[in-house]
Short mmCIF file of N, CA and C and ligand atoms in Angstrom, two decimals:
data_model
loop_
_atom_site.label_atom_id
_atom_site.label_comp_id
_atom_site.label_asym_id
_atom_site.label_seq_id
_atom_site.Cartn_x
_atom_site.Cartn_y
_atom_site.Cartn_z
N MET A 183 0.84 -1.20 0.00
CA MET A 183 0.00 0.00 0.00
C MET A 183 0.87 1.24 0.00
N THR A 184 0.53 2.20 -0.81
CA THR A 184 1.30 3.45 -0.86
C THR A 184 0.63 4.52 -0.02
N TYR A 185 1.44 5.33 0.62
CA TYR A 185 0.88 6.40 1.44
C TYR A 185 1.21 7.76 0.86
N ASP A 186 1.72 7.76 -0.38
CA ASP A 186 2.13 9.02 -1.00
C ASP A 186 1.00 10.02 -1.09
N ARG A 187 -0.20 9.52 -1.37
CA ARG A 187 -1.32 10.43 -1.60
C ARG A 187 -2.28 10.51 -0.42
N LEU A 188 -1.92 9.84 0.66
CA LEU A 188 -2.78 9.90 1.85
C LEU A 188 -2.71 11.29 2.48
N VAL A 189 -3.87 11.84 2.79
CA VAL A 189 -3.91 13.15 3.45
C VAL A 189 -4.32 12.95 4.89
N CYS A 190 -3.60 13.59 5.78
CA CYS A 190 -3.84 13.46 7.21
C CYS A 190 -5.17 14.11 7.60
N ALA A 191 -5.90 13.41 8.47
CA ALA A 191 -7.16 13.97 8.95
C ALA A 191 -6.94 15.05 10.00
N ASN A 192 -5.76 15.07 10.57
CA ASN A 192 -5.46 16.01 11.66
C ASN A 192 -4.95 17.35 11.13
N CYS A 193 -4.01 17.33 10.18
CA CYS A 193 -3.39 18.58 9.73
C CYS A 193 -3.66 18.84 8.25
N ALA A 194 -4.34 17.92 7.56
CA ALA A 194 -4.73 18.08 6.17
C ALA A 194 -3.54 18.21 5.22
N ALA A 195 -2.37 17.81 5.67
CA ALA A 195 -1.18 17.77 4.80
C ALA A 195 -0.91 16.32 4.42
N PRO A 196 -0.14 16.09 3.35
CA PRO A 196 0.20 14.70 3.00
C PRO A 196 0.90 13.99 4.15
N VAL A 197 0.45 12.76 4.44
CA VAL A 197 1.02 12.00 5.55
C VAL A 197 2.53 11.80 5.36
N ALA A 198 2.95 11.67 4.09
CA ALA A 198 4.35 11.41 3.80
C ALA A 198 5.25 12.55 4.29
N GLU A 199 4.69 13.75 4.45
CA GLU A 199 5.52 14.88 4.91
C GLU A 199 5.74 14.84 6.42
N GLY A 200 4.90 14.13 7.15
CA GLY A 200 5.09 13.98 8.59
C GLY A 200 5.04 15.29 9.35
N ARG A 201 4.06 16.12 9.09
CA ARG A 201 4.01 17.45 9.72
C ARG A 201 3.52 17.41 11.16
N CYS A 202 2.69 16.45 11.51
CA CYS A 202 2.18 16.39 12.88
C CYS A 202 2.38 14.98 13.44
N PRO A 203 2.21 14.79 14.74
CA PRO A 203 2.41 13.46 15.33
C PRO A 203 1.54 12.39 14.70
N VAL A 204 0.32 12.74 14.30
CA VAL A 204 -0.57 11.76 13.66
C VAL A 204 0.04 11.30 12.34
N CYS A 205 0.54 12.26 11.55
CA CYS A 205 1.21 11.91 10.29
C CYS A 205 2.38 10.97 10.54
N ARG A 206 3.23 11.34 11.49
CA ARG A 206 4.43 10.53 11.73
C ARG A 206 4.07 9.13 12.19
N ALA A 207 3.05 9.01 13.04
CA ALA A 207 2.62 7.70 13.52
C ALA A 207 2.11 6.86 12.36
N ASN A 208 1.29 7.47 11.50
CA ASN A 208 0.76 6.74 10.35
C ASN A 208 1.87 6.33 9.40
N ARG A 209 2.81 7.24 9.17
CA ARG A 209 3.90 6.95 8.25
C ARG A 209 4.73 5.78 8.76
N GLU A 210 5.05 5.79 10.05
CA GLU A 210 5.85 4.70 10.61
C GLU A 210 5.12 3.38 10.52
N ARG A 211 3.82 3.42 10.81
CA ARG A 211 3.03 2.19 10.78
C ARG A 211 3.00 1.62 9.36
N LEU A 212 2.80 2.49 8.37
CA LEU A 212 2.71 2.03 6.99
C LEU A 212 4.05 1.51 6.51
N GLN A 213 5.13 2.11 6.96
CA GLN A 213 6.45 1.65 6.53
C GLN A 213 6.77 0.30 7.13
N GLN A 214 6.32 0.06 8.36
CA GLN A 214 6.62 -1.20 9.02
C GLN A 214 5.87 -2.35 8.38
N GLU A 215 4.72 -2.06 7.79
CA GLU A 215 3.89 -3.13 7.25
C GLU A 215 4.53 -3.80 6.04
N GLY A 216 5.25 -3.05 5.22
CA GLY A 216 5.97 -3.64 4.10
C GLY A 216 5.05 -4.13 3.00
N PRO A 217 5.58 -5.01 2.12
CA PRO A 217 4.81 -5.45 0.94
C PRO A 217 3.57 -6.26 1.30
N PHE A 218 3.56 -6.88 2.48
CA PHE A 218 2.39 -7.66 2.88
C PHE A 218 1.51 -6.89 3.85
N GLY A 219 1.60 -5.57 3.80
CA GLY A 219 0.85 -4.74 4.73
C GLY A 219 -0.65 -4.91 4.61
N GLY A 220 -1.14 -5.23 3.41
CA GLY A 220 -2.57 -5.38 3.24
C GLY A 220 -3.12 -6.67 3.80
N MET A 221 -2.23 -7.59 4.17
CA MET A 221 -2.67 -8.88 4.66
C MET A 221 -2.34 -9.00 6.14
N SER A 222 -3.25 -9.60 6.88
CA SER A 222 -3.02 -9.79 8.31
C SER A 222 -2.14 -11.01 8.51
N PRO A 223 -1.41 -11.07 9.61
CA PRO A 223 -0.57 -12.25 9.90
C PRO A 223 -1.39 -13.53 9.94
N VAL A 224 -2.62 -13.45 10.42
CA VAL A 224 -3.48 -14.64 10.46
C VAL A 224 -3.76 -15.14 9.06
N MET A 225 -4.03 -14.21 8.16
CA MET A 225 -4.28 -14.56 6.76
C MET A 225 -3.06 -15.22 6.14
N LEU A 226 -1.88 -14.67 6.39
CA LEU A 226 -0.66 -15.24 5.86
C LEU A 226 -0.44 -16.65 6.41
N LEU A 227 -0.70 -16.81 7.70
CA LEU A 227 -0.52 -18.13 8.32
C LEU A 227 -1.49 -19.14 7.71
N ALA A 228 -2.74 -18.73 7.49
CA ALA A 228 -3.74 -19.61 6.89
C ALA A 228 -3.32 -20.02 5.48
N LEU A 229 -2.78 -19.07 4.72
CA LEU A 229 -2.32 -19.38 3.36
C LEU A 229 -1.17 -20.38 3.41
N LEU A 230 -0.27 -20.18 4.36
CA LEU A 230 0.88 -21.07 4.49
C LEU A 230 0.43 -22.49 4.83
N VAL A 231 -0.51 -22.61 5.76
CA VAL A 231 -1.04 -23.92 6.15
C VAL A 231 -1.71 -24.59 4.95
N ALA A 232 -2.50 -23.82 4.18
CA ALA A 232 -3.18 -24.37 3.02
C ALA A 232 -2.16 -24.86 1.98
N LEU A 233 -1.08 -24.10 1.81
CA LEU A 233 -0.04 -24.48 0.86
C LEU A 233 0.62 -25.78 1.28
N ILE A 234 0.95 -25.89 2.56
CA ILE A 234 1.60 -27.10 3.07
C ILE A 234 0.66 -28.29 2.93
N ALA A 235 -0.62 -28.10 3.23
CA ALA A 235 -1.60 -29.18 3.11
C ALA A 235 -1.70 -29.64 1.66
N THR A 236 -1.71 -28.71 0.72
CA THR A 236 -1.78 -29.05 -0.70
C THR A 236 -0.56 -29.85 -1.12
N LEU A 237 0.62 -29.40 -0.69
CA LEU A 237 1.85 -30.10 -1.04
C LEU A 237 1.86 -31.51 -0.44
N ALA A 238 1.38 -31.63 0.78
CA ALA A 238 1.33 -32.94 1.45
C ALA A 238 0.41 -33.88 0.69
N MET A 239 -0.74 -33.35 0.22
CA MET A 239 -1.68 -34.17 -0.54
C MET A 239 -1.05 -34.64 -1.85
N PHE A 240 -0.33 -33.74 -2.53
CA PHE A 240 0.33 -34.12 -3.77
C PHE A 240 1.35 -35.21 -3.51
N ALA A 241 2.13 -35.06 -2.45
CA ALA A 241 3.14 -36.04 -2.11
C ALA A 241 2.50 -37.40 -1.83
N ALA A 242 1.37 -37.41 -1.14
CA ALA A 242 0.69 -38.65 -0.81
C ALA A 242 0.16 -39.32 -2.07
N TYR A 243 -0.40 -38.56 -2.99
CA TYR A 243 -0.92 -39.14 -4.23
C TYR A 243 0.19 -39.72 -5.09
N ARG A 244 1.33 -39.05 -5.12
CA ARG A 244 2.42 -39.48 -5.98
C ARG A 244 3.04 -40.78 -5.47
N THR A 245 3.10 -40.95 -4.18
CA THR A 245 3.74 -42.15 -3.63
C THR A 245 2.77 -43.32 -3.62
N ALA A 246 1.46 -43.06 -3.62
CA ALA A 246 0.47 -44.14 -3.54
C ALA A 246 0.37 -44.89 -4.87
ZN1 ZN B 540 -0.97 15.30 10.14
#
């Protein structure tokens, strides 16, 4: 998610400029989230479990 065009509700300036504490807090939070910021850790974990289960099923079919 990009925050370049996000406007702060507190100071009405772009969040990326970090003019007020609200801007800076939002900017830090968005930067920490990284490329998977739109996904929750629970969602990522569920995807990982589903992937492992699928691979395990493939392995079982191939050996049977
Ligand atoms: Zn602000």
